[in-house]
């Protein structure tokens, strides 16, 4: 898997939005304290679904949508298979 | 007391769903996911705190339109915040709201006239007992 930014060529740091369930309490002075934060979504599923949902992975450097390539060697394998097939002919 | 669970009476512990932001870092070993850190802020923590404050302020400012009707249980529930003790969505701002009444306004005023007069007398009683500045 490879994640990259088509705009600025960043391939290291990205931001992903995530739904969480937050448990909190009201203090006596009216302030709020957070007791617990629980993740509601699978990050793996979100990464794989990049481009299918409106919650996109964005580049940390420039803020544009990132591109997720699940199998970066797919094109290479296809080329190999095609050249082998041509060789057989 | 800011919010009240009508199911169990809890007014302290609640839960809500909010969005936050995490950082994905890629390296030769794979992906790692951690809090999003910038030089001057922890973006993950700040979004959690800000979004929680926003949703709580929003619910506290809402009137009855913040409640949705559930036809199965034939009751109203809060769309944003649930009780952390019993899990019920019957969480409401504990400000008494005027109930729908079959009486006309004039009939209602007549019905409550005695109570209002008592209240007015009570107020006058306290007004007369306000401290008076002594003249020198």
mmCIF file with all atom_site columns, C-alpha atoms in Angstrom:
data_model
loop_
_atom_site.group_PDB
_atom_site.id
_atom_site.type_symbol
_atom_site.label_atom_id
_atom_site.label_alt_id
_atom_site.label_comp_id
_atom_site.label_asym_id
_atom_site.label_entity_id
_atom_site.label_seq_id
_atom_site.pdbx_PDB_ins_code
_atom_site.Cartn_x
_atom_site.Cartn_y
_atom_site.Cartn_z
_atom_site.occupancy
_atom_site.B_iso_or_equiv
_atom_site.pdbx_formal_charge
_atom_site.auth_seq_id
_atom_site.auth_comp_id
_atom_site.auth_asym_id
_atom_site.auth_atom_id
_atom_site.pdbx_PDB_model_num
ATOM 1   C CA . UNK A 1 1   ? 0.000   0.000   0.000   1.00 0.00 ? 1   UNK A CA 1
ATOM 2   C CA . UNK A 1 2   ? 1.214   3.458   -0.839  1.00 0.00 ? 2   UNK A CA 1
ATOM 3   C CA . UNK A 1 3   ? -0.257  6.821   0.185   1.00 0.00 ? 3   UNK A CA 1
ATOM 4   C CA . UNK A 1 4   ? 0.907   9.946   -1.573  1.00 0.00 ? 4   UNK A CA 1
ATOM 5   C CA . UNK A 1 5   ? -0.198  13.487  -2.270  1.00 0.00 ? 5   UNK A CA 1
ATOM 6   C CA . UNK A 1 6   ? -0.550  14.226  -6.003  1.00 0.00 ? 6   UNK A CA 1
ATOM 7   C CA . UNK A 1 7   ? -0.226  17.960  -5.333  1.00 0.00 ? 7   UNK A CA 1
ATOM 8   C CA . UNK A 1 8   ? 2.971   18.256  -3.290  1.00 0.00 ? 8   UNK A CA 1
ATOM 9   C CA . UNK A 1 9   ? 4.547   14.772  -3.538  1.00 0.00 ? 9   UNK A CA 1
ATOM 10  C CA . UNK A 1 10  ? 4.362   14.289  0.230   1.00 0.00 ? 10  UNK A CA 1
ATOM 11  C CA . UNK A 1 11  ? 4.354   10.586  0.992   1.00 0.00 ? 11  UNK A CA 1
ATOM 12  C CA . UNK A 1 12  ? 4.910   10.568  4.743   1.00 0.00 ? 12  UNK A CA 1
ATOM 13  C CA . UNK A 1 13  ? 2.251   12.331  6.818   1.00 0.00 ? 13  UNK A CA 1
ATOM 14  C CA . UNK A 1 14  ? -1.496  12.435  6.250   1.00 0.00 ? 14  UNK A CA 1
ATOM 15  C CA . UNK A 1 15  ? -4.600  13.316  8.237   1.00 0.00 ? 15  UNK A CA 1
ATOM 16  C CA . UNK A 1 16  ? -7.672  11.130  8.518   1.00 0.00 ? 16  UNK A CA 1
ATOM 17  C CA . UNK A 1 17  ? -10.984 12.149  10.140  1.00 0.00 ? 17  UNK A CA 1
ATOM 18  C CA . UNK A 1 18  ? -12.444 9.686   12.588  1.00 0.00 ? 18  UNK A CA 1
ATOM 19  C CA . UNK A 1 19  ? -15.712 9.335   14.525  1.00 0.00 ? 19  UNK A CA 1
ATOM 20  C CA . UNK A 1 20  ? -15.256 8.735   18.251  1.00 0.00 ? 20  UNK A CA 1
ATOM 21  C CA . UNK A 1 21  ? -17.657 8.311   21.163  1.00 0.00 ? 21  UNK A CA 1
ATOM 22  C CA . UNK A 1 22  ? -16.758 10.710  23.916  1.00 0.00 ? 22  UNK A CA 1
ATOM 23  C CA . UNK A 1 23  ? -17.882 10.140  27.516  1.00 0.00 ? 23  UNK A CA 1
ATOM 24  C CA . UNK A 1 24  ? -17.864 13.320  29.547  1.00 0.00 ? 24  UNK A CA 1
ATOM 25  C CA . UNK A 1 25  ? -19.144 14.761  32.786  1.00 0.00 ? 25  UNK A CA 1
ATOM 26  C CA . UNK A 1 26  ? -20.355 18.120  33.985  1.00 0.00 ? 26  UNK A CA 1
ATOM 27  C CA . UNK A 1 27  ? -18.284 19.359  36.899  1.00 0.00 ? 27  UNK A CA 1
ATOM 28  C CA . UNK A 1 28  ? -19.808 21.304  39.757  1.00 0.00 ? 28  UNK A CA 1
ATOM 29  C CA . UNK A 1 29  ? -18.244 24.516  38.480  1.00 0.00 ? 29  UNK A CA 1
ATOM 30  C CA . UNK A 1 30  ? -19.997 24.086  35.111  1.00 0.00 ? 30  UNK A CA 1
ATOM 31  C CA . UNK A 1 31  ? -16.929 22.926  33.192  1.00 0.00 ? 31  UNK A CA 1
ATOM 32  C CA . UNK A 1 32  ? -16.736 19.687  31.210  1.00 0.00 ? 32  UNK A CA 1
ATOM 33  C CA . UNK A 1 33  ? -14.253 16.868  31.822  1.00 0.00 ? 33  UNK A CA 1
ATOM 34  C CA . UNK A 1 34  ? -13.620 14.109  29.303  1.00 0.00 ? 34  UNK A CA 1
ATOM 35  C CA . UNK A 1 35  ? -13.673 10.639  30.865  1.00 0.00 ? 35  UNK A CA 1
ATOM 36  C CA . UNK A 1 36  ? -13.190 8.344   27.896  1.00 0.00 ? 36  UNK A CA 1
ATOM 37  C CA . UNK A 1 37  ? -12.791 8.419   24.119  1.00 0.00 ? 37  UNK A CA 1
ATOM 38  C CA . UNK A 1 38  ? -13.677 5.324   22.097  1.00 0.00 ? 38  UNK A CA 1
ATOM 39  C CA . UNK A 1 39  ? -12.984 4.874   18.416  1.00 0.00 ? 39  UNK A CA 1
ATOM 40  C CA . UNK A 1 40  ? -16.134 4.068   16.421  1.00 0.00 ? 40  UNK A CA 1
ATOM 41  C CA . UNK A 1 41  ? -14.627 3.309   13.029  1.00 0.00 ? 41  UNK A CA 1
ATOM 42  C CA . UNK A 1 42  ? -12.068 0.931   11.644  1.00 0.00 ? 42  UNK A CA 1
ATOM 43  C CA . UNK A 1 43  ? -9.111  2.901   10.333  1.00 0.00 ? 43  UNK A CA 1
ATOM 44  C CA . UNK A 1 44  ? -8.189  0.062   8.008   1.00 0.00 ? 44  UNK A CA 1
ATOM 45  C CA . UNK A 1 45  ? -11.614 0.182   6.375   1.00 0.00 ? 45  UNK A CA 1
ATOM 46  C CA . UNK A 1 46  ? -11.441 3.961   6.051   1.00 0.00 ? 46  UNK A CA 1
ATOM 47  C CA . UNK A 1 47  ? -8.056  3.819   4.351   1.00 0.00 ? 47  UNK A CA 1
ATOM 48  C CA . UNK A 1 48  ? -9.232  1.139   1.946   1.00 0.00 ? 48  UNK A CA 1
ATOM 49  C CA . UNK A 1 49  ? -12.440 3.092   1.239   1.00 0.00 ? 49  UNK A CA 1
ATOM 50  C CA . UNK A 1 50  ? -10.502 6.269   0.387   1.00 0.00 ? 50  UNK A CA 1
ATOM 51  C CA . UNK A 1 51  ? -12.230 7.981   -2.521  1.00 0.00 ? 51  UNK A CA 1
ATOM 52  C CA . UNK A 1 52  ? -15.533 6.174   -1.902  1.00 0.00 ? 52  UNK A CA 1
ATOM 53  C CA . UNK A 1 53  ? -16.642 8.320   1.026   1.00 0.00 ? 53  UNK A CA 1
ATOM 54  C CA . UNK A 1 54  ? -16.722 12.062  1.590   1.00 0.00 ? 54  UNK A CA 1
ATOM 55  C CA . UNK A 1 55  ? -14.340 11.734  4.562   1.00 0.00 ? 55  UNK A CA 1
ATOM 56  C CA . UNK A 1 56  ? -11.101 11.743  2.664   1.00 0.00 ? 56  UNK A CA 1
ATOM 57  C CA . UNK A 1 57  ? -7.514  11.307  3.776   1.00 0.00 ? 57  UNK A CA 1
ATOM 58  C CA . UNK A 1 58  ? -5.777  14.653  3.311   1.00 0.00 ? 58  UNK A CA 1
ATOM 59  C CA . UNK A 1 59  ? -2.159  15.669  3.011   1.00 0.00 ? 59  UNK A CA 1
ATOM 60  C CA . UNK A 1 60  ? -0.742  17.090  6.241   1.00 0.00 ? 60  UNK A CA 1
ATOM 61  C CA . UNK A 1 61  ? 1.451   19.511  4.309   1.00 0.00 ? 61  UNK A CA 1
ATOM 62  C CA . UNK A 1 62  ? -0.933  21.067  1.764   1.00 0.00 ? 62  UNK A CA 1
ATOM 63  C CA . UNK A 1 63  ? -4.408  19.856  2.814   1.00 0.00 ? 63  UNK A CA 1
ATOM 64  C CA . UNK A 1 64  ? -5.338  18.361  -0.545  1.00 0.00 ? 64  UNK A CA 1
ATOM 65  C CA . UNK A 1 65  ? -6.848  14.889  -0.933  1.00 0.00 ? 65  UNK A CA 1
ATOM 66  C CA . UNK A 1 66  ? -4.321  12.091  -0.807  1.00 0.00 ? 66  UNK A CA 1
ATOM 67  C CA . UNK A 1 67  ? -4.160  9.158   -3.175  1.00 0.00 ? 67  UNK A CA 1
ATOM 68  C CA . UNK A 1 68  ? -4.167  5.604   -1.842  1.00 0.00 ? 68  UNK A CA 1
ATOM 69  C CA . UNK A 1 69  ? -2.699  2.873   -4.023  1.00 0.00 ? 69  UNK A CA 1
ATOM 70  C CA . UNK A 1 70  ? -3.567  -0.458  -2.505  1.00 0.00 ? 70  UNK A CA 1
ATOM 71  C CA . UNK A 1 71  ? -1.233  -2.531  -4.678  1.00 0.00 ? 71  UNK A CA 1
ATOM 72  C CA . UNK A 1 72  ? 1.545   -0.360  -6.048  1.00 0.00 ? 72  UNK A CA 1
ATOM 73  C CA . UNK A 1 73  ? 3.054   -3.295  -7.938  1.00 0.00 ? 73  UNK A CA 1
ATOM 74  C CA . UNK A 1 74  ? -0.191  -4.069  -9.780  1.00 0.00 ? 74  UNK A CA 1
ATOM 75  C CA . UNK A 1 75  ? 0.865   -2.213  -12.962 1.00 0.00 ? 75  UNK A CA 1
ATOM 76  C CA . UNK A 1 76  ? 4.289   -3.861  -12.891 1.00 0.00 ? 76  UNK A CA 1
ATOM 77  C CA . UNK A 1 77  ? 2.736   -7.331  -12.591 1.00 0.00 ? 77  UNK A CA 1
ATOM 78  C CA . UNK A 1 78  ? 0.322   -6.580  -15.417 1.00 0.00 ? 78  UNK A CA 1
ATOM 79  C CA . UNK A 1 79  ? 3.196   -5.438  -17.631 1.00 0.00 ? 79  UNK A CA 1
ATOM 80  C CA . UNK A 1 80  ? 5.140   -8.603  -16.784 1.00 0.00 ? 80  UNK A CA 1
ATOM 81  C CA . UNK A 1 81  ? 2.160   -10.793 -17.595 1.00 0.00 ? 81  UNK A CA 1
ATOM 82  C CA . UNK A 1 82  ? 1.581   -8.943  -20.872 1.00 0.00 ? 82  UNK A CA 1
ATOM 83  C CA . UNK A 1 83  ? 5.243   -9.245  -21.913 1.00 0.00 ? 83  UNK A CA 1
ATOM 84  C CA . UNK A 1 84  ? 5.219   -12.967 -21.032 1.00 0.00 ? 84  UNK A CA 1
ATOM 85  C CA . UNK A 1 85  ? 2.057   -13.442 -23.053 1.00 0.00 ? 85  UNK A CA 1
ATOM 86  C CA . UNK A 1 86  ? 3.643   -11.621 -25.991 1.00 0.00 ? 86  UNK A CA 1
ATOM 87  C CA . UNK A 1 87  ? 6.742   -13.786 -25.624 1.00 0.00 ? 87  UNK A CA 1
ATOM 88  C CA . UNK A 1 88  ? 4.619   -16.923 -25.884 1.00 0.00 ? 88  UNK A CA 1
ATOM 89  C CA . UNK A 1 89  ? 3.219   -15.674 -29.165 1.00 0.00 ? 89  UNK A CA 1
ATOM 90  C CA . UNK B 2 1   ? -27.727 20.949  36.404  1.00 0.00 ? 1   UNK B CA 1
ATOM 91  C CA . UNK B 2 2   ? -27.395 21.418  32.640  1.00 0.00 ? 2   UNK B CA 1
ATOM 92  C CA . UNK B 2 3   ? -28.723 18.166  31.194  1.00 0.00 ? 3   UNK B CA 1
ATOM 93  C CA . UNK B 2 4   ? -30.955 15.548  32.740  1.00 0.00 ? 4   UNK B CA 1
ATOM 94  C CA . UNK B 2 5   ? -31.615 11.916  31.817  1.00 0.00 ? 5   UNK B CA 1
ATOM 95  C CA . UNK B 2 6   ? -35.363 11.426  32.111  1.00 0.00 ? 6   UNK B CA 1
ATOM 96  C CA . UNK B 2 7   ? -34.866 7.646   32.378  1.00 0.00 ? 7   UNK B CA 1
ATOM 97  C CA . UNK B 2 8   ? -32.506 7.369   35.362  1.00 0.00 ? 8   UNK B CA 1
ATOM 98  C CA . UNK B 2 9   ? -32.170 10.901  36.710  1.00 0.00 ? 9   UNK B CA 1
ATOM 99  C CA . UNK B 2 10  ? -28.467 11.191  35.918  1.00 0.00 ? 10  UNK B CA 1
ATOM 100 C CA . UNK B 2 11  ? -27.341 14.779  35.400  1.00 0.00 ? 11  UNK B CA 1
ATOM 101 C CA . UNK B 2 12  ? -23.568 14.312  35.389  1.00 0.00 ? 12  UNK B CA 1
ATOM 102 C CA . UNK B 2 13  ? -22.337 11.673  32.917  1.00 0.00 ? 13  UNK B CA 1
ATOM 103 C CA . UNK B 2 14  ? -23.187 11.734  29.221  1.00 0.00 ? 14  UNK B CA 1
ATOM 104 C CA . UNK B 2 15  ? -21.898 10.461  25.868  1.00 0.00 ? 15  UNK B CA 1
ATOM 105 C CA . UNK B 2 16  ? -21.803 11.948  22.411  1.00 0.00 ? 16  UNK B CA 1
ATOM 106 C CA . UNK B 2 17  ? -20.350 11.072  19.017  1.00 0.00 ? 17  UNK B CA 1
ATOM 107 C CA . UNK B 2 18  ? -17.912 13.583  17.554  1.00 0.00 ? 18  UNK B CA 1
ATOM 108 C CA . UNK B 2 19  ? -15.247 13.654  14.878  1.00 0.00 ? 19  UNK B CA 1
ATOM 109 C CA . UNK B 2 20  ? -11.557 13.978  15.462  1.00 0.00 ? 20  UNK B CA 1
ATOM 110 C CA . UNK B 2 21  ? -8.483  13.818  13.246  1.00 0.00 ? 21  UNK B CA 1
ATOM 111 C CA . UNK B 2 22  ? -5.643  11.299  13.400  1.00 0.00 ? 22  UNK B CA 1
ATOM 112 C CA . UNK B 2 23  ? -2.321  11.277  11.635  1.00 0.00 ? 23  UNK B CA 1
ATOM 113 C CA . UNK B 2 24  ? -1.159  8.463   9.353   1.00 0.00 ? 24  UNK B CA 1
ATOM 114 C CA . UNK B 2 25  ? 2.585   8.195   8.988   1.00 0.00 ? 25  UNK B CA 1
ATOM 115 C CA . UNK B 2 26  ? 4.066   5.968   6.313   1.00 0.00 ? 26  UNK B CA 1
ATOM 116 C CA . UNK B 2 27  ? 7.488   4.399   6.648   1.00 0.00 ? 27  UNK B CA 1
ATOM 117 C CA . UNK B 2 28  ? 9.193   1.379   5.083   1.00 0.00 ? 28  UNK B CA 1
ATOM 118 C CA . UNK B 2 29  ? 7.792   -0.899  7.829   1.00 0.00 ? 29  UNK B CA 1
ATOM 119 C CA . UNK B 2 30  ? 4.200   0.129   7.143   1.00 0.00 ? 30  UNK B CA 1
ATOM 120 C CA . UNK B 2 31  ? 1.658   2.598   8.422   1.00 0.00 ? 31  UNK B CA 1
ATOM 121 C CA . UNK B 2 32  ? 1.450   4.022   11.900  1.00 0.00 ? 32  UNK B CA 1
ATOM 122 C CA . UNK B 2 33  ? -1.492  5.987   13.270  1.00 0.00 ? 33  UNK B CA 1
ATOM 123 C CA . UNK B 2 34  ? -1.084  8.509   16.049  1.00 0.00 ? 34  UNK B CA 1
ATOM 124 C CA . UNK B 2 35  ? -2.278  11.897  17.254  1.00 0.00 ? 35  UNK B CA 1
ATOM 125 C CA . UNK B 2 36  ? -1.897  14.672  14.699  1.00 0.00 ? 36  UNK B CA 1
ATOM 126 C CA . UNK B 2 37  ? 0.803   16.968  16.026  1.00 0.00 ? 37  UNK B CA 1
ATOM 127 C CA . UNK B 2 38  ? 1.767   20.351  14.665  1.00 0.00 ? 38  UNK B CA 1
ATOM 128 C CA . UNK B 2 39  ? 4.585   22.517  16.057  1.00 0.00 ? 39  UNK B CA 1
ATOM 129 C CA . UNK B 2 40  ? 2.248   24.593  18.204  1.00 0.00 ? 40  UNK B CA 1
ATOM 130 C CA . UNK B 2 41  ? -0.754  22.363  18.764  1.00 0.00 ? 41  UNK B CA 1
ATOM 131 C CA . UNK B 2 42  ? -2.036  18.839  19.260  1.00 0.00 ? 42  UNK B CA 1
ATOM 132 C CA . UNK B 2 43  ? -4.664  18.837  16.519  1.00 0.00 ? 43  UNK B CA 1
ATOM 133 C CA . UNK B 2 44  ? -6.310  15.574  17.636  1.00 0.00 ? 44  UNK B CA 1
ATOM 134 C CA . UNK B 2 45  ? -6.853  16.717  21.224  1.00 0.00 ? 45  UNK B CA 1
ATOM 135 C CA . UNK B 2 46  ? -7.958  20.191  20.174  1.00 0.00 ? 46  UNK B CA 1
ATOM 136 C CA . UNK B 2 47  ? -10.581 18.861  17.743  1.00 0.00 ? 47  UNK B CA 1
ATOM 137 C CA . UNK B 2 48  ? -11.990 16.513  20.399  1.00 0.00 ? 48  UNK B CA 1
ATOM 138 C CA . UNK B 2 49  ? -12.272 19.317  22.975  1.00 0.00 ? 49  UNK B CA 1
ATOM 139 C CA . UNK B 2 50  ? -13.615 21.880  20.494  1.00 0.00 ? 50  UNK B CA 1
ATOM 140 C CA . UNK B 2 51  ? -16.152 19.528  18.912  1.00 0.00 ? 51  UNK B CA 1
ATOM 141 C CA . UNK B 2 52  ? -17.364 18.333  22.321  1.00 0.00 ? 52  UNK B CA 1
ATOM 142 C CA . UNK B 2 53  ? -17.805 21.923  23.492  1.00 0.00 ? 53  UNK B CA 1
ATOM 143 C CA . UNK B 2 54  ? -19.642 22.798  20.260  1.00 0.00 ? 54  UNK B CA 1
ATOM 144 C CA . UNK B 2 55  ? -22.098 19.902  20.507  1.00 0.00 ? 55  UNK B CA 1
ATOM 145 C CA . UNK B 2 56  ? -22.805 20.500  24.207  1.00 0.00 ? 56  UNK B CA 1
ATOM 146 C CA . UNK B 2 57  ? -23.340 24.234  23.659  1.00 0.00 ? 57  UNK B CA 1
ATOM 147 C CA . UNK B 2 58  ? -25.591 23.449  20.692  1.00 0.00 ? 58  UNK B CA 1
ATOM 148 C CA . UNK B 2 59  ? -27.746 21.025  22.699  1.00 0.00 ? 59  UNK B CA 1
ATOM 149 C CA . UNK B 2 60  ? -27.992 23.400  25.651  1.00 0.00 ? 60  UNK B CA 1
ATOM 150 C CA . UNK B 2 61  ? -29.158 26.250  23.424  1.00 0.00 ? 61  UNK B CA 1
ATOM 151 C CA . UNK B 2 62  ? -31.720 24.158  21.555  1.00 0.00 ? 62  UNK B CA 1
ATOM 152 C CA . UNK B 2 63  ? -35.396 24.101  22.363  1.00 0.00 ? 63  UNK B CA 1
ATOM 153 C CA . UNK B 2 64  ? -37.677 21.113  21.764  1.00 0.00 ? 64  UNK B CA 1
ATOM 154 C CA . UNK B 2 65  ? -36.608 20.956  18.122  1.00 0.00 ? 65  UNK B CA 1
ATOM 155 C CA . UNK B 2 66  ? -33.457 19.190  19.299  1.00 0.00 ? 66  UNK B CA 1
ATOM 156 C CA . UNK B 2 67  ? -35.527 16.183  20.330  1.00 0.00 ? 67  UNK B CA 1
ATOM 157 C CA . UNK B 2 68  ? -36.651 13.573  17.813  1.00 0.00 ? 68  UNK B CA 1
ATOM 158 C CA . UNK B 2 69  ? -39.753 11.407  18.145  1.00 0.00 ? 69  UNK B CA 1
ATOM 159 C CA . UNK B 2 70  ? -39.332 7.636   18.191  1.00 0.00 ? 70  UNK B CA 1
ATOM 160 C CA . UNK B 2 71  ? -42.606 6.027   17.046  1.00 0.00 ? 71  UNK B CA 1
ATOM 161 C CA . UNK B 2 72  ? -41.661 2.603   18.474  1.00 0.00 ? 72  UNK B CA 1
ATOM 162 C CA . UNK B 2 73  ? -41.334 3.768   22.058  1.00 0.00 ? 73  UNK B CA 1
ATOM 163 C CA . UNK B 2 74  ? -43.636 6.739   21.488  1.00 0.00 ? 74  UNK B CA 1
ATOM 164 C CA . UNK B 2 75  ? -41.205 9.023   23.236  1.00 0.00 ? 75  UNK B CA 1
ATOM 165 C CA . UNK B 2 76  ? -38.750 11.762  22.411  1.00 0.00 ? 76  UNK B CA 1
ATOM 166 C CA . UNK B 2 77  ? -34.994 11.277  22.427  1.00 0.00 ? 77  UNK B CA 1
ATOM 167 C CA . UNK B 2 78  ? -31.976 13.509  22.065  1.00 0.00 ? 78  UNK B CA 1
ATOM 168 C CA . UNK B 2 79  ? -30.301 13.141  18.688  1.00 0.00 ? 79  UNK B CA 1
ATOM 169 C CA . UNK B 2 80  ? -26.860 14.170  19.890  1.00 0.00 ? 80  UNK B CA 1
ATOM 170 C CA . UNK B 2 81  ? -26.290 13.203  23.518  1.00 0.00 ? 81  UNK B CA 1
ATOM 171 C CA . UNK B 2 82  ? -27.151 10.026  25.425  1.00 0.00 ? 82  UNK B CA 1
ATOM 172 C CA . UNK B 2 83  ? -26.933 9.129   29.104  1.00 0.00 ? 83  UNK B CA 1
ATOM 173 C CA . UNK B 2 84  ? -23.645 7.430   30.015  1.00 0.00 ? 84  UNK B CA 1
ATOM 174 C CA . UNK B 2 85  ? -25.251 5.581   32.954  1.00 0.00 ? 85  UNK B CA 1
ATOM 175 C CA . UNK B 2 86  ? -28.263 3.888   31.337  1.00 0.00 ? 86  UNK B CA 1
ATOM 176 C CA . UNK B 2 87  ? -27.652 4.538   27.629  1.00 0.00 ? 87  UNK B CA 1
ATOM 177 C CA . UNK B 2 88  ? -31.004 6.217   27.205  1.00 0.00 ? 88  UNK B CA 1
ATOM 178 C CA . UNK B 2 89  ? -31.474 8.974   24.655  1.00 0.00 ? 89  UNK B CA 1
ATOM 179 C CA . UNK B 2 90  ? -34.088 10.673  26.823  1.00 0.00 ? 90  UNK B CA 1
ATOM 180 C CA . UNK B 2 91  ? -31.681 13.446  27.686  1.00 0.00 ? 91  UNK B CA 1
ATOM 181 C CA . UNK B 2 92  ? -33.116 16.892  27.931  1.00 0.00 ? 92  UNK B CA 1
ATOM 182 C CA . UNK B 2 93  ? -32.364 20.355  29.135  1.00 0.00 ? 93  UNK B CA 1
ATOM 183 C CA . UNK B 2 94  ? -34.141 20.431  32.525  1.00 0.00 ? 94  UNK B CA 1
ATOM 184 C CA . UNK B 2 95  ? -35.854 23.759  31.887  1.00 0.00 ? 95  UNK B CA 1
ATOM 185 C CA . UNK B 2 96  ? -39.614 23.380  32.309  1.00 0.00 ? 96  UNK B CA 1
ATOM 186 C CA . UNK B 2 97  ? -41.410 24.121  29.091  1.00 0.00 ? 97  UNK B CA 1
ATOM 187 C CA . UNK B 2 98  ? -45.037 25.238  28.732  1.00 0.00 ? 98  UNK B CA 1
ATOM 188 C CA . UNK B 2 99  ? -47.190 22.180  28.265  1.00 0.00 ? 99  UNK B CA 1
ATOM 189 C CA . UNK B 2 100 ? -49.892 22.193  25.609  1.00 0.00 ? 100 UNK B CA 1
ATOM 190 C CA . UNK B 2 101 ? -53.100 23.205  27.290  1.00 0.00 ? 101 UNK B CA 1
ATOM 191 C CA . UNK B 2 102 ? -56.728 22.724  26.308  1.00 0.00 ? 102 UNK B CA 1
ATOM 192 C CA . UNK B 2 103 ? -57.723 25.973  28.003  1.00 0.00 ? 103 UNK B CA 1
ATOM 193 C CA . UNK B 2 104 ? -57.731 29.305  26.245  1.00 0.00 ? 104 UNK B CA 1
ATOM 194 C CA . UNK B 2 105 ? -55.209 31.841  27.493  1.00 0.00 ? 105 UNK B CA 1
ATOM 195 C CA . UNK B 2 106 ? -57.907 33.795  29.305  1.00 0.00 ? 106 UNK B CA 1
ATOM 196 C CA . UNK B 2 107 ? -59.170 30.675  31.092  1.00 0.00 ? 107 UNK B CA 1
ATOM 197 C CA . UNK B 2 108 ? -55.631 29.734  32.019  1.00 0.00 ? 108 UNK B CA 1
ATOM 198 C CA . UNK B 2 109 ? -54.994 33.205  33.414  1.00 0.00 ? 109 UNK B CA 1
ATOM 199 C CA . UNK B 2 110 ? -58.208 33.017  35.441  1.00 0.00 ? 110 UNK B CA 1
ATOM 200 C CA . UNK B 2 111 ? -57.243 29.627  36.755  1.00 0.00 ? 111 UNK B CA 1
ATOM 201 C CA . UNK B 2 112 ? -53.854 30.862  37.891  1.00 0.00 ? 112 UNK B CA 1
ATOM 202 C CA . UNK B 2 113 ? -54.992 34.279  39.118  1.00 0.00 ? 113 UNK B CA 1
ATOM 203 C CA . UNK B 2 114 ? -54.870 33.383  42.782  1.00 0.00 ? 114 UNK B CA 1
ATOM 204 C CA . UNK B 2 115 ? -51.356 31.993  42.497  1.00 0.00 ? 115 UNK B CA 1
ATOM 205 C CA . UNK B 2 116 ? -50.245 35.091  40.626  1.00 0.00 ? 116 UNK B CA 1
ATOM 206 C CA . UNK B 2 117 ? -51.767 37.399  43.238  1.00 0.00 ? 117 UNK B CA 1
ATOM 207 C CA . UNK B 2 118 ? -49.962 35.475  45.933  1.00 0.00 ? 118 UNK B CA 1
ATOM 208 C CA . UNK B 2 119 ? -46.726 35.812  43.990  1.00 0.00 ? 119 UNK B CA 1
ATOM 209 C CA . UNK B 2 120 ? -47.269 39.530  43.560  1.00 0.00 ? 120 UNK B CA 1
ATOM 210 C CA . UNK B 2 121 ? -48.043 39.974  47.246  1.00 0.00 ? 121 UNK B CA 1
ATOM 211 C CA . UNK B 2 122 ? -44.955 38.002  48.075  1.00 0.00 ? 122 UNK B CA 1
ATOM 212 C CA . UNK B 2 123 ? -42.880 40.249  45.862  1.00 0.00 ? 123 UNK B CA 1
ATOM 213 C CA . UNK B 2 124 ? -44.339 43.387  47.410  1.00 0.00 ? 124 UNK B CA 1
ATOM 214 C CA . UNK B 2 125 ? -43.667 41.938  50.844  1.00 0.00 ? 125 UNK B CA 1
ATOM 215 C CA . UNK B 2 126 ? -40.000 41.510  49.943  1.00 0.00 ? 126 UNK B CA 1
ATOM 216 C CA . UNK B 2 127 ? -39.872 44.878  48.225  1.00 0.00 ? 127 UNK B CA 1
ATOM 217 C CA . UNK B 2 128 ? -41.048 46.558  51.436  1.00 0.00 ? 128 UNK B CA 1
ATOM 218 C CA . UNK B 2 129 ? -38.320 44.828  53.327  1.00 0.00 ? 129 UNK B CA 1
ATOM 219 C CA . UNK B 2 130 ? -35.503 45.927  51.102  1.00 0.00 ? 130 UNK B CA 1
ATOM 220 C CA . UNK B 2 131 ? -32.711 47.603  53.023  1.00 0.00 ? 131 UNK B CA 1
ATOM 221 C CA . UNK B 2 132 ? -33.045 51.362  53.051  1.00 0.00 ? 132 UNK B CA 1
ATOM 222 C CA . UNK B 2 133 ? -30.053 53.612  53.040  1.00 0.00 ? 133 UNK B CA 1
ATOM 223 C CA . UNK B 2 134 ? -29.923 55.757  56.128  1.00 0.00 ? 134 UNK B CA 1
ATOM 224 C CA . UNK B 2 135 ? -29.883 59.437  55.569  1.00 0.00 ? 135 UNK B CA 1
ATOM 225 C CA . UNK B 2 136 ? -27.033 61.161  57.313  1.00 0.00 ? 136 UNK B CA 1
#
